[in-house]
Coordinates of C-alpha atoms and ligand atoms in Angstrom, one line a residue:
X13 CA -123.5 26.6 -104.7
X14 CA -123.3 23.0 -106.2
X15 CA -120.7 23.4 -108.8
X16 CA -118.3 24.9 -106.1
X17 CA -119.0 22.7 -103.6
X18 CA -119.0 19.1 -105.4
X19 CA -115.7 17.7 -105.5
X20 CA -115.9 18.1 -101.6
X21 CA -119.2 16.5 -101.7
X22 CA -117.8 13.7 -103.6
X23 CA -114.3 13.5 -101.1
X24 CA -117.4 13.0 -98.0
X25 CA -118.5 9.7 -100.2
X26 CA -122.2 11.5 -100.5
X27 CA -124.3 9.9 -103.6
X28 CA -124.2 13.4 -106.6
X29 CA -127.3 12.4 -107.8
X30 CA -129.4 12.0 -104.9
X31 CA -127.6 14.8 -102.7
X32 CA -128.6 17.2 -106.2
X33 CA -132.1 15.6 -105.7
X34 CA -132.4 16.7 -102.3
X35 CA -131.0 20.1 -102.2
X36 CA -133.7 20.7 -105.2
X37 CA -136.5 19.6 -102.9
X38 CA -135.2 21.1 -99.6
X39 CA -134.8 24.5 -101.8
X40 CA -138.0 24.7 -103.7
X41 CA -139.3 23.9 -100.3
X42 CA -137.8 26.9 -98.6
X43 CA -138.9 29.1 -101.3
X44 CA -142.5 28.7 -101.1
X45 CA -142.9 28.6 -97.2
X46 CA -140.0 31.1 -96.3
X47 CA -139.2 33.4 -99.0
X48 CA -143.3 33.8 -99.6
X49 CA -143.4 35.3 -95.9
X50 CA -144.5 39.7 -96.6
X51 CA -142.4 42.1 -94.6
X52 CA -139.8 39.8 -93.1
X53 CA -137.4 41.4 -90.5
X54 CA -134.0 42.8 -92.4
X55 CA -131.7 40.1 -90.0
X56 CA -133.7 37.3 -91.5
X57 CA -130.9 37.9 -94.7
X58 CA -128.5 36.1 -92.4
X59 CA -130.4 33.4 -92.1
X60 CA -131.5 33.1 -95.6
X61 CA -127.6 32.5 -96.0
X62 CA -127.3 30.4 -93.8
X63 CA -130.0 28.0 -95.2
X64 CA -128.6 28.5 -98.8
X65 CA -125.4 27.2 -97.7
X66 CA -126.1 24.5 -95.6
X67 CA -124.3 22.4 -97.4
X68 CA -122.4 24.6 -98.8
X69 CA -119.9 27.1 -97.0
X70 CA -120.9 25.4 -93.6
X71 CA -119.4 22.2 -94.4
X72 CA -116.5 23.7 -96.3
X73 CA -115.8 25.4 -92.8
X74 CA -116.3 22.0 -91.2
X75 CA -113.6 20.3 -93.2
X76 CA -111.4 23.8 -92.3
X77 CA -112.1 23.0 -88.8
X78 CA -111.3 19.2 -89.1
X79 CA -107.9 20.5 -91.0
X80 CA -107.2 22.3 -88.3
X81 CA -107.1 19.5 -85.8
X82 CA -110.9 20.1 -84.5
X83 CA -113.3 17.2 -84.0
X84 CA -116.9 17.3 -85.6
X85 CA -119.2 15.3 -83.2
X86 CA -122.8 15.1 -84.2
X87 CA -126.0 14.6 -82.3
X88 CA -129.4 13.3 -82.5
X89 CA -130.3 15.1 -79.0
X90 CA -130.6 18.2 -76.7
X91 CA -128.8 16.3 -74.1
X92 CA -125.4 15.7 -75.7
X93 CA -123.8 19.1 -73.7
X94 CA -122.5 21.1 -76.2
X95 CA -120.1 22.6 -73.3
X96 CA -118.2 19.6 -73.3
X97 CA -117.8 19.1 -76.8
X98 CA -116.5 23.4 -77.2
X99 CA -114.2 22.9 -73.7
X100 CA -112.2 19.9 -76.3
X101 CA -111.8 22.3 -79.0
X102 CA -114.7 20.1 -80.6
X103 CA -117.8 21.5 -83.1
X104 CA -121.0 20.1 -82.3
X105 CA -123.6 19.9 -85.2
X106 CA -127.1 18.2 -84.6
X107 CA -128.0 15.8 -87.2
X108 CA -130.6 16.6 -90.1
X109 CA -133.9 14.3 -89.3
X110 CA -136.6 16.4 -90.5
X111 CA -137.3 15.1 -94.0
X112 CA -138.1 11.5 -95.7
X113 CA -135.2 10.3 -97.7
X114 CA -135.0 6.5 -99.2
X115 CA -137.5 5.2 -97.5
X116 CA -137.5 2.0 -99.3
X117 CA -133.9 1.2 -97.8
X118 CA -134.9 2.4 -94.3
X119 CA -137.5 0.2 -94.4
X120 CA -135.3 -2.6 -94.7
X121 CA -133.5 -1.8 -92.2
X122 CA -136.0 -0.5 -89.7
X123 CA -139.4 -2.0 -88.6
X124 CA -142.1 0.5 -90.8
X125 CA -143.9 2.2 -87.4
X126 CA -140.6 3.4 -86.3
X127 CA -141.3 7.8 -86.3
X128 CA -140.1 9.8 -88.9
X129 CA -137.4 11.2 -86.9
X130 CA -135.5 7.7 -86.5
X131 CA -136.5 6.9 -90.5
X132 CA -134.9 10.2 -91.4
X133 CA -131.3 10.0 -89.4
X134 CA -131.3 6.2 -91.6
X135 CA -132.3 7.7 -94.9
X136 CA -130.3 10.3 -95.0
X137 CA -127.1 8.0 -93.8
X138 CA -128.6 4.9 -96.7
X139 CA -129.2 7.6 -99.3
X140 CA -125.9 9.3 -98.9
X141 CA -127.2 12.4 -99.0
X142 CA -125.7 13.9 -95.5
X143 CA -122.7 15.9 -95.5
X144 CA -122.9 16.5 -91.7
X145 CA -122.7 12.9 -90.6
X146 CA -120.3 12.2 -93.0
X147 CA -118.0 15.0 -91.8
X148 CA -118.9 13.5 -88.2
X149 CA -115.8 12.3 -86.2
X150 CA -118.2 11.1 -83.5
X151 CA -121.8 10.7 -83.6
X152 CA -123.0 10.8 -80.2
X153 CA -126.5 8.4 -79.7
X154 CA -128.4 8.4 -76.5
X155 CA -131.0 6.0 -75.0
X156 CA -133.5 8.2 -74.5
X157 CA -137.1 6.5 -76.0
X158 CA -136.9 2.9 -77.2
X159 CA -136.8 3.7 -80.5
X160 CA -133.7 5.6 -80.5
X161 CA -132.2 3.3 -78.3
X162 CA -133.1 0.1 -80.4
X163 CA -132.1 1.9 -83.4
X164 CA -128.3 2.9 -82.6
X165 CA -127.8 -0.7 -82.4
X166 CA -128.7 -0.9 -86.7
X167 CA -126.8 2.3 -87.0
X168 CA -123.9 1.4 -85.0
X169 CA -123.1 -1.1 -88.0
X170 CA -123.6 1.7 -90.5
X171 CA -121.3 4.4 -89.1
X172 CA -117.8 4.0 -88.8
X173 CA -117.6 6.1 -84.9
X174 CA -121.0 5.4 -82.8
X175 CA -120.6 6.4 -79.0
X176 CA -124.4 5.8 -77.4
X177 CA -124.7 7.4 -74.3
X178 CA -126.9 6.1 -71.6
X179 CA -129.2 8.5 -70.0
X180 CA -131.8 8.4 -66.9
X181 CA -135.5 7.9 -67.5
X182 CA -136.9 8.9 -63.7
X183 CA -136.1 12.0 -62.2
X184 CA -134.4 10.7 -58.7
X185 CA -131.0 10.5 -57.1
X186 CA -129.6 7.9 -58.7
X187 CA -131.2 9.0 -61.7
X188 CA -129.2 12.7 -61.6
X189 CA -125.8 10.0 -60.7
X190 CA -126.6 8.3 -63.7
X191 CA -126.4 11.5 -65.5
X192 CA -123.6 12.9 -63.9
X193 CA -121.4 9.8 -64.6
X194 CA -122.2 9.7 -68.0
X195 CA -121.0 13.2 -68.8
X196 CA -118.1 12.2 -67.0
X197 CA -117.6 9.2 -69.2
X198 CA -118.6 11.9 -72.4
X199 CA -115.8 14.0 -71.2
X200 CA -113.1 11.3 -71.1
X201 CA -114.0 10.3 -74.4
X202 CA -113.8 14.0 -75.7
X203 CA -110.3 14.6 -74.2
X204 CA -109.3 10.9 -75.7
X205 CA -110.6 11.9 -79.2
X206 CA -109.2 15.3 -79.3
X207 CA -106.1 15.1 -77.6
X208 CA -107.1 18.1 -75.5
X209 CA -107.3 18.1 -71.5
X210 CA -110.5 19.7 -70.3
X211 CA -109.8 22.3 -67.7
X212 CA -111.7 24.5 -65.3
X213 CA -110.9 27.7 -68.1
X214 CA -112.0 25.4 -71.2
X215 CA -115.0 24.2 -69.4
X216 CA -116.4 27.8 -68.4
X217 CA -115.5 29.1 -72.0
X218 CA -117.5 26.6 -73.6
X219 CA -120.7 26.9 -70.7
X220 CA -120.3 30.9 -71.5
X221 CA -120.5 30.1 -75.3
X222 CA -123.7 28.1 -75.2
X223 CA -125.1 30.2 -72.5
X224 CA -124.9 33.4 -74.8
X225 CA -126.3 31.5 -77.6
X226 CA -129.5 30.1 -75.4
X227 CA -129.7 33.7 -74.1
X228 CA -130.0 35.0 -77.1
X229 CA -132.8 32.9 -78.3
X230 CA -134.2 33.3 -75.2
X231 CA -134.3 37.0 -76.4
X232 CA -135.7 36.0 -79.5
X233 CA -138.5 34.3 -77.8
X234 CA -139.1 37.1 -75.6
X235 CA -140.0 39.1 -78.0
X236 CA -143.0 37.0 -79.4
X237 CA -144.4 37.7 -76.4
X238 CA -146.1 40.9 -77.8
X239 CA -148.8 41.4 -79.3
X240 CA -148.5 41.8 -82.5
X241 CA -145.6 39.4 -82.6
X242 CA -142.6 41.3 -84.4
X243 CA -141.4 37.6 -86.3
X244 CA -143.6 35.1 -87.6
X245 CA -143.7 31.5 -85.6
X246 CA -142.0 29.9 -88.9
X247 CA -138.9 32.4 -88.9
X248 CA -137.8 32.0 -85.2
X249 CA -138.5 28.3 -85.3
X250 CA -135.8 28.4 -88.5
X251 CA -133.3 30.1 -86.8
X252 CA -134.0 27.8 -83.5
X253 CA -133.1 25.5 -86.3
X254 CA -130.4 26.9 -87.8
X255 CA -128.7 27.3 -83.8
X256 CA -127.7 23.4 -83.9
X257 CA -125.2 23.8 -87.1
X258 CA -124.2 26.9 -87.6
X259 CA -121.5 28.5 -85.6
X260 CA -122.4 29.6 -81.9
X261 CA -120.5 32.8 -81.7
X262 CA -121.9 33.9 -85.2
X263 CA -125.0 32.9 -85.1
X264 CA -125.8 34.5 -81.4
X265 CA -124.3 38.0 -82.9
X266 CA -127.0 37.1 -85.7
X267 CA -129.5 36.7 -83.4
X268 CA -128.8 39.4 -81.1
X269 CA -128.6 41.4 -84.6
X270 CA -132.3 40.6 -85.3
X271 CA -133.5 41.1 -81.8
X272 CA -132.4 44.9 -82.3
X273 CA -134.4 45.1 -84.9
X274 CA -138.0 43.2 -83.4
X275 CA -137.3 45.6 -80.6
X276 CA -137.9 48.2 -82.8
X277 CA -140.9 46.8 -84.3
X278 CA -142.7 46.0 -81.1
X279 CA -142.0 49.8 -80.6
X280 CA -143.9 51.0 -83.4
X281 CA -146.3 48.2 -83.0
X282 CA -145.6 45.9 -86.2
X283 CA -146.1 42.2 -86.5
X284 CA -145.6 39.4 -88.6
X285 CA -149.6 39.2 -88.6
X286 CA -151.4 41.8 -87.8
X287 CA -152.4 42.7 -84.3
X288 CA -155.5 40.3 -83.3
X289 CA -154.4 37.3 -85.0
X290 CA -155.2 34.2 -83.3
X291 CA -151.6 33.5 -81.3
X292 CA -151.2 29.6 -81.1
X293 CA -148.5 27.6 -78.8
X294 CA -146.6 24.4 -80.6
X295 CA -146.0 21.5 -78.2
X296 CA -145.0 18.3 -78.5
X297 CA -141.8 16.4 -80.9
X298 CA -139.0 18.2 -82.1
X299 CA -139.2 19.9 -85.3
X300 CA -135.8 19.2 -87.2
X301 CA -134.8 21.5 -90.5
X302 CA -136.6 20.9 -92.8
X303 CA -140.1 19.7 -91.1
X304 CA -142.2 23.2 -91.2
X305 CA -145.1 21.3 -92.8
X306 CA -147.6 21.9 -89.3
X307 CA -146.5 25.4 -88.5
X308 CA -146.7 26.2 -92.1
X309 CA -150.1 25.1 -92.3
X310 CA -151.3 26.9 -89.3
X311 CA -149.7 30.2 -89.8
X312 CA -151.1 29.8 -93.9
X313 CA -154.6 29.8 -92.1
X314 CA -153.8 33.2 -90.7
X315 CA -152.5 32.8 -87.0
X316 CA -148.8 32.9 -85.5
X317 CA -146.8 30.5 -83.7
X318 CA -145.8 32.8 -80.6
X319 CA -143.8 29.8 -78.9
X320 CA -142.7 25.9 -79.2
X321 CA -143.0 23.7 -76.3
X322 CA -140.2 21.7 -77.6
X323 CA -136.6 20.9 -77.9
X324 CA -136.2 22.6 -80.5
X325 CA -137.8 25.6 -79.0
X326 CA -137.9 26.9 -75.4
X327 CA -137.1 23.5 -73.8
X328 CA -133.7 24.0 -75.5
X329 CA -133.2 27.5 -73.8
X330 CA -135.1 27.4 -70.8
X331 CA -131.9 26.9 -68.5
X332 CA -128.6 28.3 -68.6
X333 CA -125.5 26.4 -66.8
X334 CA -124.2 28.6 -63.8
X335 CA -120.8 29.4 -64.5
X336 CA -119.3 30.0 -61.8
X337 CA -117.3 27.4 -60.0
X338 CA -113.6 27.8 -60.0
X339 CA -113.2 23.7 -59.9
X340 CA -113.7 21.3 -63.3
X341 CA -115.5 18.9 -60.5
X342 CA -117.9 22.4 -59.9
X343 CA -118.5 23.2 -63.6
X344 CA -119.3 19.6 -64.5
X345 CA -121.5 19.7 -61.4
X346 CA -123.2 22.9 -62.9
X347 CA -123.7 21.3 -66.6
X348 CA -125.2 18.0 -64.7
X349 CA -127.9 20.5 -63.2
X350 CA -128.9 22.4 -65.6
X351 CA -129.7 18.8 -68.2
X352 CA -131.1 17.3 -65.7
X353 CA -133.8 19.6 -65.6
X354 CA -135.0 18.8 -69.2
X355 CA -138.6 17.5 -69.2
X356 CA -138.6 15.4 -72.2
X357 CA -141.3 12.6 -72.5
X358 CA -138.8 10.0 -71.8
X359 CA -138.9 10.9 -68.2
X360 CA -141.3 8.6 -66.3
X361 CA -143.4 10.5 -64.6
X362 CA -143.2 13.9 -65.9
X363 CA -145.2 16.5 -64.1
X364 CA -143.0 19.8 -64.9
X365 CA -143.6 18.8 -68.8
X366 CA -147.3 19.9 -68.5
X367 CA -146.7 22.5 -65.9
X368 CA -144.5 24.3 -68.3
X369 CA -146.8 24.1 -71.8
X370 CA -149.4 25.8 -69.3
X371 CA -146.7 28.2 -67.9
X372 CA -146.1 28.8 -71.8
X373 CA -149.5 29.2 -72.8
X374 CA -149.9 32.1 -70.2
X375 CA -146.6 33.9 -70.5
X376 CA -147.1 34.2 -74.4
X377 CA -150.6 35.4 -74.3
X378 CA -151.5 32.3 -76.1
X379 CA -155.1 31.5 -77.3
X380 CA -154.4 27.9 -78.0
X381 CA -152.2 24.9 -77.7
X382 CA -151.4 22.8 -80.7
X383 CA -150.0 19.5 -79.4
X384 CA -147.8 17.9 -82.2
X385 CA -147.2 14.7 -81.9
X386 CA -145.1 12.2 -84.5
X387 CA -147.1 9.5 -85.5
X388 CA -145.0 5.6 -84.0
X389 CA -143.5 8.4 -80.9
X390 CA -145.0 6.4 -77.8
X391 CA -143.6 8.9 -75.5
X392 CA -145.3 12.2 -76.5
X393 CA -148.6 10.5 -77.9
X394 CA -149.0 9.0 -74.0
X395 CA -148.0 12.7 -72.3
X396 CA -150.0 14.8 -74.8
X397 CA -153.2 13.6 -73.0
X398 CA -152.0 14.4 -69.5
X399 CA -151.2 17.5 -71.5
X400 CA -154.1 18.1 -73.1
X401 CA -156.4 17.5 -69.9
X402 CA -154.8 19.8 -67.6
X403 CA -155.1 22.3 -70.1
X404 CA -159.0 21.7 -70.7
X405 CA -159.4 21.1 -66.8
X406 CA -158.4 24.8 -67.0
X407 CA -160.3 25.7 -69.7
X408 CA -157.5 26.3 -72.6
X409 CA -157.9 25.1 -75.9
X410 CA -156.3 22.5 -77.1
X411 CA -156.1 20.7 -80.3
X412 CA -153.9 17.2 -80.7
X413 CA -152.2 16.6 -84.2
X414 CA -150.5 13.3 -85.4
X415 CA -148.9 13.1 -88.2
X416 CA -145.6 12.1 -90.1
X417 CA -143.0 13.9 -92.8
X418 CA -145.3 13.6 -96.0
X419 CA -147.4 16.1 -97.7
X420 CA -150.5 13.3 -98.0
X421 CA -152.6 14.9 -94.5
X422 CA -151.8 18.4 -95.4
X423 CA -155.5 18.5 -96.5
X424 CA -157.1 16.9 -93.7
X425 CA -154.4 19.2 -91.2
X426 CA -155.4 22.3 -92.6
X427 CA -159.2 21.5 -92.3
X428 CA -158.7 20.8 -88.6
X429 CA -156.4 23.4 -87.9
X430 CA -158.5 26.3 -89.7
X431 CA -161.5 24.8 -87.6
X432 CA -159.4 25.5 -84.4
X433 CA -158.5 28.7 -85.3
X434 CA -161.9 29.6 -86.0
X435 CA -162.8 28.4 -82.7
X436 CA -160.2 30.8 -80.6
X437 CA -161.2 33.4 -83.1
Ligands
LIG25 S1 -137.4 15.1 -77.3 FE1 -136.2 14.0 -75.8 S2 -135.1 12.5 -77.0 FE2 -135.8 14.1 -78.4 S3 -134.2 15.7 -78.6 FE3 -135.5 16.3 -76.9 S4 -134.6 15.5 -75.0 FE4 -133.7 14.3 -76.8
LIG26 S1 -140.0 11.8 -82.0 FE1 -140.5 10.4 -80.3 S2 -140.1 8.3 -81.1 FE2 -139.1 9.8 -82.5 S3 -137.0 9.9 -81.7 FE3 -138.1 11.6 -80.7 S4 -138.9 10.7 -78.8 FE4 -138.2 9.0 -80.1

């Protein structure tokens, strides 16, 4: 891919050397965890695609898009409405955070117990290494925990377009008016960027895009349900992955594509792991491409991942927008409903986050709950012990990891996970 792909590379102002670096890690990364995997489902080809030209043929089809008059808006969050962005013509991409990348700059930048989420949106922006945000029109930021919101303010001098959006922290009435005027405010700035009036048919098109896309992960995760599950925890949280950059309409025929075929293998009773396994539930921080150093430890030891507890995972899914108000005023209305129902950590108090990981644990014949938790992320390290001591006041086990992008605890995670396991087992 790279000796097609690097004049654009250089036209996006990305650092050859360090960008060649990257891909080199990313890919010998993917190799061992992924293409390791026995007897992966046929549709997983897509996806192997996909991930081998993440930076290639998706970001050539970026610049086609910008070309063409479309803007290129990336996000750091599940509550930037990707209906919005679609109903301006727009393309919504999330931004890479899932891997350390010149750290020593970040550091200079950013106090060192910041999590590794924050420290790898700034190192891959310092290290020039990310052709996403640099094909970014608008990068949409969002006060959501303190160090996000603290952080925009350093990256608001790095990045030529920053828009930060402010977002409610108690579920309340003025808290669901906060929300609802900022999408408003997020829509003006849409039409003003892209030139394009949102209307009552662009609005639904763009809920009815997104709402086949979350469907069909929903599919996806419906299927893991069985026992054995027909995909392995590590494959369906890649292509949850893969569902904030590549394109929605492709990548839900992809999906939908696969699900055909785990239907069939539930059928005939074939699993990633063989029926028995111990079936484990992720909860906790979002796992951006390329973090799979936890789940790939866990299913190593022999279990699989039948669900994620997390934004990048069912939270993501869990609600669709209702799509049928005639009125703009009745489709916003609609989207407004549907976020506001997210129970991220943010949210002070948040009883429906621990209600659902028990929910989960049930409906997907779990046998334990792995909380993971990013070591410096205030939010989830205080909720995973309400968390963790509703699920033990019920009797479910539960095991709390910490832990950062590096490879340095994968010792010390493996003994305790493979202890866990045994334990369920
Ligand atoms: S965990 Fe919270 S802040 Fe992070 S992506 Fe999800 S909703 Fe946004
Ligand atoms: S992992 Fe935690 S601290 Fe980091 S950005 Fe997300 S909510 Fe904030």
């Amino acid at each position: 891919m790279s000796e097609d792909y690097r004049a654009m590379w250089q036209d996006l102002g990305l650092d050859l050397a360090a960008h060649d670096q990257l891909l080199a890690v990313l890919g010998a990364g993917y190799k061992q965890i992924f293409l390791a995997q026995e007897d992966r489902p046929k549709g997983m080809e897509y996806f192997n695609f996909v991930v081998s030209q993440v930076h290639g043929l998706r970001i050539k089809e970026l610049q086609d898009a910008k070309q063409a008059g479309r803007k290129i808006i990336g996000s750091f969050c599940v509550f930037v409405p990707e209906e919005i962005v679609l109903a301006a013509d727009g393309v919504l991409v999330g931004l890479c955070s899932g891997a350390d990348f010149a750290m020593e700059e970040v550091e200079k930048v950013l106090p060192r117990n910041t999590c590794a989420l924050i420290k790898s949106a700034f190192g891959f922006k310092l290290g020039k290494v990310c052709p996403y945000l640099e094909s970014a029109d608008l990068i949409v930021g969002e006060n959501t925990c303190d160090g996000k919101k603290k952080a925009y303010e350093t990256l608001d001098t790095l990045v030529p377009s920053l828009y930060v959006m402010d977002l409610p922290q108690v579920k309340s009435e003025q808290g669901k008016e906060l929300l609802a005027s900022e999408y408003e405010r997020f829509k003006k700035a849409m039409e003003e960027l892209s030139g394009v009036v949102i209307d009552a048919e662009r609005l639904k098109k763009g809920i009815d895009l997104v709402n086949a896309k979350r469907k069909a992960l929903k599919r996806l995760y419906e299927l893991r349900k069985h026992d054995p599950a027909p995909i392995s925890g590590l494959d369906a949280l890649l292509i949850t992955q893969v569902s904030f950059y590549d394109d929605p309409v492709r990548f839900t025929n992809a999906v939908n594509a696969l699900c055909d075929e785990l239907e069939e293998k539930v059928k005939a009773g074939q699993g990633a792991r063989p029926k028995g396994a111990p079936r484990v539930l992720m909860s906790g921080c979002p796992m951006a491409v390329p973090n799979w150093k936890v789940p790939w430890i866990i299913e190593s030891a022999g279990a699989v991942i039948v669900g994620e507890e997390s934004c990048v995972g069912e939270r993501g899914v869990r609600n669709l927008v209702d799509d049928s108000g005639a009125s703009v005023e009745q489709l916003m209305a609609a989207i407004v409903e549907r976020y506001y129902k997210i129970d991220c950590a943010i949210f002070t108090p948040n009883p429906d986050r621990p209600a659902h990981v028990e929910e989960m644990f049930r409906d997907y014949n779990a046998q334990g709950v792995i909380h993971y938790c990013l070591q410096f992320c205030q939010p989830y390290q205080m909720e995973a012990i309400p968390v963790e001591n509703r699920l033990k006041a019920k009797g479910l086990p539960t095991l709390r990891l910490e832990t950062d992008y590096s490879a340095e605890d994968a010792g010390q995670l493996q003994t305790r996970v493979e202890a866990f396991l045994e334990m369920l087992s």
